[in-house]
XYZ file of C-alpha atoms in Angstrom:
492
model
C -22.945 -5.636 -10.929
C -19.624 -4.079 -12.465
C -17.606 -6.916 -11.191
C -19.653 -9.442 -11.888
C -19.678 -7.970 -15.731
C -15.605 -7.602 -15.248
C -15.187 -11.630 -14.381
C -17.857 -12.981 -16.707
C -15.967 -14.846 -20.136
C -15.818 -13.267 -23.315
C -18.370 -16.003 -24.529
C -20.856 -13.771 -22.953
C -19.243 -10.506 -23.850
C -19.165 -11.523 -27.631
C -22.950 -12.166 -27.380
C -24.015 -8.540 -25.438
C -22.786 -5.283 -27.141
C -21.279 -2.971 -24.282
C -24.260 -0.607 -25.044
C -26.747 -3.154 -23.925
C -25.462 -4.085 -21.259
C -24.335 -0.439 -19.785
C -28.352 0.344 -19.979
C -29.029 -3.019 -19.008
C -27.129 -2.799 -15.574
C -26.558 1.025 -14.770
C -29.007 2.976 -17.136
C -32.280 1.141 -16.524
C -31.733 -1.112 -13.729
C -29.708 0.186 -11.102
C -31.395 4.091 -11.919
C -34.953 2.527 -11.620
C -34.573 0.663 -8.856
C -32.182 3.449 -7.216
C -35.457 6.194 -7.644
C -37.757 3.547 -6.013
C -35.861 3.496 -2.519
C -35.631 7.239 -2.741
C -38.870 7.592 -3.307
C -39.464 4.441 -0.071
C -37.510 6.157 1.656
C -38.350 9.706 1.071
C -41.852 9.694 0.645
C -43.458 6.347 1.989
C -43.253 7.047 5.881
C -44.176 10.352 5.628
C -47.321 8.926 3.392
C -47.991 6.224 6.373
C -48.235 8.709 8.623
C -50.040 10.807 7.409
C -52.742 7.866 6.333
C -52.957 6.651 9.676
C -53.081 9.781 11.162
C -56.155 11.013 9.033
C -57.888 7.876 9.688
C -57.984 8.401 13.313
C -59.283 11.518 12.889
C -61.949 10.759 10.131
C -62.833 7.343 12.390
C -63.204 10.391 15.547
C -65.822 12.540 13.298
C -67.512 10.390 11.741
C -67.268 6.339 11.652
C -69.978 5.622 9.279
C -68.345 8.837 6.794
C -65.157 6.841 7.228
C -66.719 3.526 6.068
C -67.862 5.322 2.541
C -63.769 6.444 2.730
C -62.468 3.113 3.424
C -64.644 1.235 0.631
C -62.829 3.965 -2.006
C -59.657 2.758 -0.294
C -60.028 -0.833 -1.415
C -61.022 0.311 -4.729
C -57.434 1.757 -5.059
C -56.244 -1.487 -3.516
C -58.022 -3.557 -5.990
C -57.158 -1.626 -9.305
C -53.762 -0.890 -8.560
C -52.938 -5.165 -8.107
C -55.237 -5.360 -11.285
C -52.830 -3.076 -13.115
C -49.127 -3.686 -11.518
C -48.817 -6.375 -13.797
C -49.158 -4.878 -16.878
C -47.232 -1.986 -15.726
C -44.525 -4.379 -15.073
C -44.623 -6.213 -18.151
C -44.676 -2.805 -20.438
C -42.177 -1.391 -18.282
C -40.029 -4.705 -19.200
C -40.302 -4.726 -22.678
C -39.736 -0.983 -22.623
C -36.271 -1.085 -21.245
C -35.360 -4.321 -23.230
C -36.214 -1.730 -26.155
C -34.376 1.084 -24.917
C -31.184 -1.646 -24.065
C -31.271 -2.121 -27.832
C -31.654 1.062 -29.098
C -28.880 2.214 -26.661
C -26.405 -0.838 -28.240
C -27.546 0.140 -31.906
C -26.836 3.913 -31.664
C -23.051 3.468 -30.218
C -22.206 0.643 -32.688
C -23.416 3.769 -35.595
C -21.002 6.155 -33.686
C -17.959 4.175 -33.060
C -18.373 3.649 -36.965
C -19.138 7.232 -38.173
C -15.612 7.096 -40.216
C -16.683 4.018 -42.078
C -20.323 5.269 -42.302
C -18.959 8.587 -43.934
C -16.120 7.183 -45.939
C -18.865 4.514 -47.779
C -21.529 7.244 -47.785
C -24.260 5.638 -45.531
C -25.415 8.389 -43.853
C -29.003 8.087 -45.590
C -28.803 4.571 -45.411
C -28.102 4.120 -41.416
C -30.730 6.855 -41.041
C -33.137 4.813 -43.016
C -32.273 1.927 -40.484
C -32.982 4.216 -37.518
C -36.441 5.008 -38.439
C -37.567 1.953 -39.320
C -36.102 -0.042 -36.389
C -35.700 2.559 -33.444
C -39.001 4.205 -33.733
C -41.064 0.772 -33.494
C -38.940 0.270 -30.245
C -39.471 3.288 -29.209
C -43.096 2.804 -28.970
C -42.692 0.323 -26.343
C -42.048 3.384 -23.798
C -44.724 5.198 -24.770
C -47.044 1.966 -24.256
C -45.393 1.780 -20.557
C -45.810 5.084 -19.548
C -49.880 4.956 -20.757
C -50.301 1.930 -18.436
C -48.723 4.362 -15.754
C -50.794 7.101 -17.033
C -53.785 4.886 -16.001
C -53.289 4.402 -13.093
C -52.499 7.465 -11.881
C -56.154 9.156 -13.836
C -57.823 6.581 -12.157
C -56.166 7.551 -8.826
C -57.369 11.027 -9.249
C -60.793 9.893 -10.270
C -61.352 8.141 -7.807
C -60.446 10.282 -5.441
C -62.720 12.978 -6.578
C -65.753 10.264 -6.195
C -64.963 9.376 -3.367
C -65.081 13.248 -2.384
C -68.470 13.747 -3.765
C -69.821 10.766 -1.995
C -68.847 12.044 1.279
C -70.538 15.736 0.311
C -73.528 13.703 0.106
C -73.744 11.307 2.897
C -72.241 14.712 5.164
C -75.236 16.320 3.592
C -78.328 14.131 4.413
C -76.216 13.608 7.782
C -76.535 17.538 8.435
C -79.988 17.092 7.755
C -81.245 13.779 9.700
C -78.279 13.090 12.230
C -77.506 16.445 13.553
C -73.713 16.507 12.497
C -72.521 20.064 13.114
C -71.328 22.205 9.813
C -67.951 22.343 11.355
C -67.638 18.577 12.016
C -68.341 18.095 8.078
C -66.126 20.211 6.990
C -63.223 19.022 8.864
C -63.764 15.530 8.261
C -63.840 16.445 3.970
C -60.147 18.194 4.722
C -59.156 14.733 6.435
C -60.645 12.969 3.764
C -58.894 14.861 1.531
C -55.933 14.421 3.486
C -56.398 10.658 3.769
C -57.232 10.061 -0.054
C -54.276 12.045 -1.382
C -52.000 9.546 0.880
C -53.814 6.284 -0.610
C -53.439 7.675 -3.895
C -49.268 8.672 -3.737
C -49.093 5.442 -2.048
C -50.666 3.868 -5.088
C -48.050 5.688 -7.623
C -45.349 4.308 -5.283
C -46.641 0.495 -6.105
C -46.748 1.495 -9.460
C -43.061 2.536 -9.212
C -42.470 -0.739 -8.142
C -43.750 -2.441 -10.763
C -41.398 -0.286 -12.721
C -38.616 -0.887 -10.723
C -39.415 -4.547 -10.517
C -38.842 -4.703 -14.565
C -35.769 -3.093 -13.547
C -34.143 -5.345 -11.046
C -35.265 -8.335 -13.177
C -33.251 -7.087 -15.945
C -30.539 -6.774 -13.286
C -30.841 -10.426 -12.268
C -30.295 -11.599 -15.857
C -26.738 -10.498 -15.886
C -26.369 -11.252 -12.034
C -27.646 -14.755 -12.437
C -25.634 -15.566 -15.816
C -22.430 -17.914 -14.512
C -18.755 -17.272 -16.649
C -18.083 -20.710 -18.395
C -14.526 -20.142 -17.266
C -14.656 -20.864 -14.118
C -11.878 -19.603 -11.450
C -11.798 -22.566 -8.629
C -8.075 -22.834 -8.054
C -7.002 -26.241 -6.431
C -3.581 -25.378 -6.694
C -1.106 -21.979 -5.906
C 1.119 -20.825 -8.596
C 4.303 -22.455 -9.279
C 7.102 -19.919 -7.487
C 9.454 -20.547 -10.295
C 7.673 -20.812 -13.459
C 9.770 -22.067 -16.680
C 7.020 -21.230 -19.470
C 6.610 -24.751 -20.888
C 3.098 -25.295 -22.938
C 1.457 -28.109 -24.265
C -2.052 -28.776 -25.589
C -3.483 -32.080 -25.199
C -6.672 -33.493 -27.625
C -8.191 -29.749 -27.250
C -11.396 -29.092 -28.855
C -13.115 -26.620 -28.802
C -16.191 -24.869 -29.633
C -17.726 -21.399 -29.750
C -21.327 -22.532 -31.879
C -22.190 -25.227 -33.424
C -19.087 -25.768 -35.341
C -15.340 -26.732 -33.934
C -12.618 -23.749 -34.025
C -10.045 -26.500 -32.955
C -10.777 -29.973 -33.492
C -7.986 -32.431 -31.136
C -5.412 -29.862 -31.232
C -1.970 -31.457 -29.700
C 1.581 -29.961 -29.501
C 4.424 -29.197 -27.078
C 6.649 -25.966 -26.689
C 9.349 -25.976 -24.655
C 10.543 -23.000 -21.888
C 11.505 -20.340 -23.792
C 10.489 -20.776 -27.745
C 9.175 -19.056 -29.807
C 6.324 -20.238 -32.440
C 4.653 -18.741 -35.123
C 1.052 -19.677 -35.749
C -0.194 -19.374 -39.472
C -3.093 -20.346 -41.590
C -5.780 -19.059 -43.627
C -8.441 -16.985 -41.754
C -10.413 -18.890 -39.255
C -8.477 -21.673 -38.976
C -8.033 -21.474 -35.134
C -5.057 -19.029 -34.580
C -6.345 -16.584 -32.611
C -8.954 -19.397 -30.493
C -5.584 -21.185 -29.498
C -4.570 -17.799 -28.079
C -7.838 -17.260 -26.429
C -7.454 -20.248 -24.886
C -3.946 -19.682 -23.530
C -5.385 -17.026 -22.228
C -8.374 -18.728 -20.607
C -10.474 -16.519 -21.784
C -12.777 -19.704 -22.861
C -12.256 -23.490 -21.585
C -12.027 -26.340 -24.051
C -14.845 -28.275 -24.374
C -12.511 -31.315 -24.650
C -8.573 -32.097 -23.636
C -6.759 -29.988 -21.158
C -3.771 -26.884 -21.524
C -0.597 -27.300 -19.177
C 1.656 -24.717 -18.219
C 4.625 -26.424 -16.333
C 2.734 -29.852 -16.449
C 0.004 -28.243 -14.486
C -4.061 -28.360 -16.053
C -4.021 -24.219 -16.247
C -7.842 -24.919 -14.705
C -6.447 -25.709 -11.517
C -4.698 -22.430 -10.918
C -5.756 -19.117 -9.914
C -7.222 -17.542 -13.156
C -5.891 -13.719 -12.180
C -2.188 -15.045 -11.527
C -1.996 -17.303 -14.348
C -3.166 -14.633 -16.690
C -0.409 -12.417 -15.077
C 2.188 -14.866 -17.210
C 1.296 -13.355 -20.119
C 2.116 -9.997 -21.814
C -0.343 -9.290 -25.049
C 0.348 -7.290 -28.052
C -2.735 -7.427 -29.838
C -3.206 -6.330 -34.007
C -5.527 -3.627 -32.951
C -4.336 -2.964 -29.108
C -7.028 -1.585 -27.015
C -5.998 1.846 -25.421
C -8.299 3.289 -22.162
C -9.414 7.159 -22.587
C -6.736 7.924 -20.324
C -2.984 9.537 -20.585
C -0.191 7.660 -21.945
C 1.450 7.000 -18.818
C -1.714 5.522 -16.972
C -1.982 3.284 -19.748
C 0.886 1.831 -19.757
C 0.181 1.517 -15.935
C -2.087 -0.920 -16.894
C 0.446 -3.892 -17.057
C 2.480 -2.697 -14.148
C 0.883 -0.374 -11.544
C 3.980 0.579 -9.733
C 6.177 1.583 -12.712
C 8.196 4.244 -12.675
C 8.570 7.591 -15.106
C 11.814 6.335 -15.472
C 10.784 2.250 -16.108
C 7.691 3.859 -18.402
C 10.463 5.843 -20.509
C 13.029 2.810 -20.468
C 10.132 0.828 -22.421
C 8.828 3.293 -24.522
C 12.747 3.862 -26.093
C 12.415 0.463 -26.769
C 9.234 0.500 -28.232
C 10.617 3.188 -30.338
C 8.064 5.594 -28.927
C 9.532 8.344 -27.339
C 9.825 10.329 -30.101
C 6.220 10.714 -30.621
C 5.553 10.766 -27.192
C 8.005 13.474 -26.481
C 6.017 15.717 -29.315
C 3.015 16.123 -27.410
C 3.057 18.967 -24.869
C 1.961 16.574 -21.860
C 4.422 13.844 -23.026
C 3.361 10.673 -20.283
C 0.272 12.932 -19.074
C -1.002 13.064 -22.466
C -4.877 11.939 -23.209
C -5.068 9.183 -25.947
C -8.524 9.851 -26.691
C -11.243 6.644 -26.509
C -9.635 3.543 -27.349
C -6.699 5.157 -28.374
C -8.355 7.296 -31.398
C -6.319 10.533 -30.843
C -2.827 8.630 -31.916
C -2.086 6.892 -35.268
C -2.478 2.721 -35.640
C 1.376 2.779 -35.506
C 1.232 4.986 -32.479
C -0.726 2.444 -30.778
C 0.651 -0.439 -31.384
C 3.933 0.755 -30.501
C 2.106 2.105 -27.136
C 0.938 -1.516 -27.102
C 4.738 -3.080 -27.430
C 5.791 -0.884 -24.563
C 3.083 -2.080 -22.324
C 4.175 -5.083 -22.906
C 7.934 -4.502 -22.389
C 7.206 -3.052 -19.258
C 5.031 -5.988 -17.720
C 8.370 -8.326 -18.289
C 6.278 -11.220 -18.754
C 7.236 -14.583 -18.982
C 5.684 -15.978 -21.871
C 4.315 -13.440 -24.713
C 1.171 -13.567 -27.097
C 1.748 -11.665 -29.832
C -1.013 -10.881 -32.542
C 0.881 -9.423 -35.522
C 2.466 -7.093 -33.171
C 4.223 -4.849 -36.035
C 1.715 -4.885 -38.898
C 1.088 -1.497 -38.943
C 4.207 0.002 -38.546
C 6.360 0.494 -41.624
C 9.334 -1.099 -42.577
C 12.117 0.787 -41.371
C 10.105 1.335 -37.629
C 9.386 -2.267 -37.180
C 13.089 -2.983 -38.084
C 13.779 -1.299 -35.175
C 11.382 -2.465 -32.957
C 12.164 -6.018 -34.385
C 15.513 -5.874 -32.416
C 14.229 -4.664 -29.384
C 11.542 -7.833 -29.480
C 14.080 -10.075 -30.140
C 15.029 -9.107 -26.958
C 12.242 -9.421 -25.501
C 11.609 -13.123 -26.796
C 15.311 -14.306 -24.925
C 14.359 -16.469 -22.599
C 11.132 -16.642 -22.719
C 8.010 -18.776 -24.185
C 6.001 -16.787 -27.239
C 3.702 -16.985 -29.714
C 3.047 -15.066 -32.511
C 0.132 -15.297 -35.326
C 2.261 -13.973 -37.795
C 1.446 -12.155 -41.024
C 4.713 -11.308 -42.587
C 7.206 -13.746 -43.607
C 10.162 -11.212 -41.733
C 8.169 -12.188 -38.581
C 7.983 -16.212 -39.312
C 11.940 -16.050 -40.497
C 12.953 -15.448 -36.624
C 10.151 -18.070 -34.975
C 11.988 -21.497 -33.728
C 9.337 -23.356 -35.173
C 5.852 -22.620 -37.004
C 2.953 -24.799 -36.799
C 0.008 -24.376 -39.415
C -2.973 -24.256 -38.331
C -5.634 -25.355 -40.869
C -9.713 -25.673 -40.434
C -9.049 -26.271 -36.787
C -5.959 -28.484 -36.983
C -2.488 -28.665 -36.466
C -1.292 -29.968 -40.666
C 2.102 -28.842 -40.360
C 5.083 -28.291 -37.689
C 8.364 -27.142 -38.193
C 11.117 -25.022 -38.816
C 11.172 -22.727 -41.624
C 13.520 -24.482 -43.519
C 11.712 -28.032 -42.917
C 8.204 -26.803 -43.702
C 9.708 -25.578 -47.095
C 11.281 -29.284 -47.985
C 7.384 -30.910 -46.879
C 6.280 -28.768 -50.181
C 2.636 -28.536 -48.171
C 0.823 -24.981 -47.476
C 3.621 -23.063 -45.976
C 5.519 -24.216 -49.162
C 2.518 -22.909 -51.159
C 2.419 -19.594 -49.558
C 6.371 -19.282 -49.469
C 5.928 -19.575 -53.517
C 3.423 -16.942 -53.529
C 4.792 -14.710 -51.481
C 8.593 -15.173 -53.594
C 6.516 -14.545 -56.477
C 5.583 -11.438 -55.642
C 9.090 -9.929 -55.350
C 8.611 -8.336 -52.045
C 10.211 -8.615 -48.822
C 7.319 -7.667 -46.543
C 4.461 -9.741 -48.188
C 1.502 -10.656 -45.919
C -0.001 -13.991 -45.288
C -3.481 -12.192 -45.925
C -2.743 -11.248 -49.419
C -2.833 -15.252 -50.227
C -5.222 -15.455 -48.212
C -3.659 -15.982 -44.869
C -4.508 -14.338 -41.951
C-alpha cells in the first residue's frame, strides 16, 4: 500500500490530504483487517474444535437434545447474515468519518501559528463541534449494530439453555435419561453455544474488516495518470536540451497551459515570469512529470520524456523549491536525500557553498542535527539554503529552480548568487523568478501569461517590445529598489 501511495501522481495527492489517506491505508484498513487474521488465526480453530468436539458429545447423550441445540444454531446463522450487512455498511461510513476527521485535525495543527497569530482559536473550535461531532456519530452508530449482535448472541444462547432444561426435564421424567447424562450434556451445550456465539462475533469482525479492506482497495485500485512504461533506456550522454511542443494541459476544467511551444538549448538558462497562475510552476511540474499533458509532447534530447524510465529521467533534475520540503530527520540525512553515498566531506563541500556551514556548525550535532518536521526547527533562510546544498550536491544536469533565494536577504543571496552561477555553467535551468537580480543573469526569459507563452527574450529585447516585462520593468524602476519582487506588481 505505501508504494503504491509513493508512485501514484500528484493529481491524486492534491485531491487526498495526507491525513486521509494515512487512516485510510494504515489506521483503519490495514489495523482492521490486521486484528481479523489475528483473531482467524488465534481464535477460529480453537473455536472449530471445540464446536465439533461438543457436538459429538451432545449428538452421544442425547440426539433429539442436540436437535433443540442445532435449531438455536441456525438461528445464529440466520441473524448474523441478516445483520453483517449493516454492520458492514456502518462500519464503512464510520471509518470514511474517522478518515476525515483524522485529515481535518492535522490540517488545524500544521496551522496552529496562523490559527494563533489571526486569533481563531474559538473560531476553529466552533468548526470542530459542529463538523467532527456529527462524524463522530457515525462510530457510535457502527459499534450499536455490533452491539446487536453480540446481545442477541447472548440471548440466544441463554434460550437456547432454558429450552434444553426443559426438554432434559420431561426427558428425566418420561424417557429415563439419568441425572448425570443431563447434566453433562447442559455443560456441552454450554460448551457448544459459547463456540457458535464467538464464532458469530468473528463474522461480525469481518464485516468490519471487510469495510476495511474496501477502503484499502480504493487507493489500491486508483491507477497514477503518469504512467511509467519505458520503451526506451536513458541516453548515456545526456546534453540537457528541452523543448515543448503544442502542450496543453489541464488540471480541472480549465487549461493551465494552452499550446505551449519553445526550445532551450544544452546548457541555458531561462527565467519564467508572469502574474500568478499563469502556468509557471505547471510547466515545471511537467518537466518534472509529475502530470502528463493532455495534448503535445516534452523532449529531452529529442526523446518524448514518456518513453523513458520515469525514476531515471527524474534523476536529471536537481529542485530548489520556494518553500523546500525538509524530512524530520538530521541535516546530514537530508541532504542524503539527493545523493545517498555522499560523503561528510562532499556534504560539507556543498553546504560552504550554500553558505550554510556557519549555521550548521552552531548547532551542537552540526550534520547529526534534527531539523524538526518539515524543517520547522531552522529559519526559512536556513532551509532554503539546506535546500541549495541538496541540490549542489546531487550535481544535476539540468536545474528547476523555484525562487531559490527569496528568503534570504540581500547580502546572503549575493553570496549564494555566485556559487549558483556556478552551478548553472554548463548546464540546462529554469528558474520562476521573482526578483529582477535573478532575471538580470537568465539567457533568456519567456512570459508566461494565462497559460501562454506572450513574450521571449533577452532582457534587453523584452525591454525594446515595451509589452508586460516592459510594464513590470517600469514598475519595479519606479519603486527605487534594487531587490523588487515580481509579486508586488502582481507577479508571481
Amino acid at each position: 500500500g505505501f508504494r503504491h501511495l509513493q508512485r501514484l501522481c500528484l493529481r491524486f495527492h492534491s485531491k487526498y490530504p495526507s491525513g486521509f489517506l494515512y487512516n485510510r491505508v494504515f489506521e483503519n484498513a490495514i489495523c482492521q483487517v490486521g486484528v481479523f487474521f489475528r483473531t482467524v488465526f488465534s481464535s477460529l480453530l480453537i473455536y472449530l474444535f471445540g464446536l465439533v468436539f461438543a457436538l459429538v458429545v451432545c449428538t452421544w447423550l442425547s440426539l433429539p437434545m442436540t436437535g433443540v441445540v442445532l435449531v438455536g444454531a441456525v438461528g445464529y446463522v440466520i441473524v448474523s447474515r441478516r445483520l453483517a450487512p449493516r454492520i458492514h455498511r456502518c462500519s464503512r461510513k464510520a471509518m470514511e468519518s474517522h478518515n476525515w476527521i483524522a485529515g481535518f485535525i492535522l490540517d488545524k495543527l500544521r496551522g496552529t501559528k496562523t490559527i494563533q497569530a489571526f486569533s481563531m482559536e474559538d473560531q476553529v473550535q466552533e468548526e470542530f463541534d459542529l463538523r467532527v461531532w456529527p462524524r463522530q456519530v457515525k462510530w457510535v452508530v457502527a459499534q450499536r449494530e455490533v452491539i446487536r449482535l453480540q446481545l442477541f448472541s447472548e440471548g440466544l444462547s441463554y434460550a437456547i439453555t432454558a429450552l434444553v432444561w426443559v426438554v432434559g426435564a420431561n426427558a428425566l421424567l418420561r424417557w429415563g435419561m439419568s441425572t448425570g447424562t443431563l447434566i453433562a450434556f447442559v455443560g456441552y451445550q454450554a460448551y457448544f453455544t459459547g463456540m457458535v456465539s464467538s464464532i458469530t462475533n468473528v463474522y461480525a469482525q469481518s464485516a468490519v474488516a471487510r469495510a476495511g479492506f474496501d477502503l484499502y482497495h480504493t487507493v489500491l485500485d486508483t491507477q497514477s495518470t503518469v504512467v511509467d512504461a519505458p520503451t526506451r533506456a536513458m541516453p548515456s550522454e545526456l546534453r540537457g536540451e528541452l523543448e515543448f511542443r503544442g502542450v496543453t494541459f489541464t488540471y480541472t476544467d480549465r487549461p493551465a497551459l494552452r499550446g505551449v511551444s519553445f526550445h532551450v538549448p544544452a546548457g541555458q538558462t531561462v527565467a519564467l515570469v508572469g502574474r500568478s497562475g499563469g502556468g509557471k510552476t505547471t510547466v515545471a511540474n511537467l518537466l518534472l512529470r509529475f502530470y502528463d499533458p493532455n495534448e503535445g509532447r516534452i523532449l529531452l534530447d529529442g526523446i518524448d520524456i514518456r518513453e523513458l524510465p520515469i525514476r531515471e529521467y527524474r534523476s536529471v533534475y536537481g529542485v530548489v523549491l520556494q518553500e523546500p520540503f525538509l524530512f524530520n530527520a538530521s541535516i546530514a540525512d537530508n541532504l542524503r536525500c539527493a545523493r545517498p553515498d555522499a560523503t561528510d566531506a562532499q556534504i560539507r563541500d556543498a553546504l560552504e557553498k550554500s553558505q550554510s556551514m556557519e549555521f550548521v556548525n552552531a548547532f551542537a550535532a552540526a550534520l547529526e542535527h534534527k531539523v524538526g518536521e518539515g524543517g520547522t526547527g531552522l529559519s526559512g533562510g536556513q532551509r532554503q539554503r539546506l535546500a541549495i546544498a541538496r541540490c549542489m550536491l546531487l550535481d544535476p544536469r539540468c536545474l528547476i529552480l523555484d525562487e531559490a533565494t527569496s528568503a534570504l536577504d540581500n547580502e546572503t543571496e549575493r553570496l549564494i548568487q555566485r556559487a549558483l552561477d556556478a552551478l548553472f555553467e554548463g548546464r540546462t535551468a529554469f528558474v520562476i523568478a521573482h526578483r529582477l537580480s535573478t532575471i538580470r543573469r537568465a539567457d533568456r526569459i519567456l512570459v508566461v501569461e494565462q497559460g501562454q507563452i506572450v513574450e521571449d527574450g533577452t532582457f534587453d529585447e523584452l525591454l525594446q517590445q515595451r509589452g508586460v516585462f516592459h510594464y513590470l520593468y517600469t514598475i519595479a524602476t519606479s519603486t527605487s529598489t534594487r531587490d523588487f519582487k515580481f509579486e508586488e506588481a502582481g507577479f508571481a
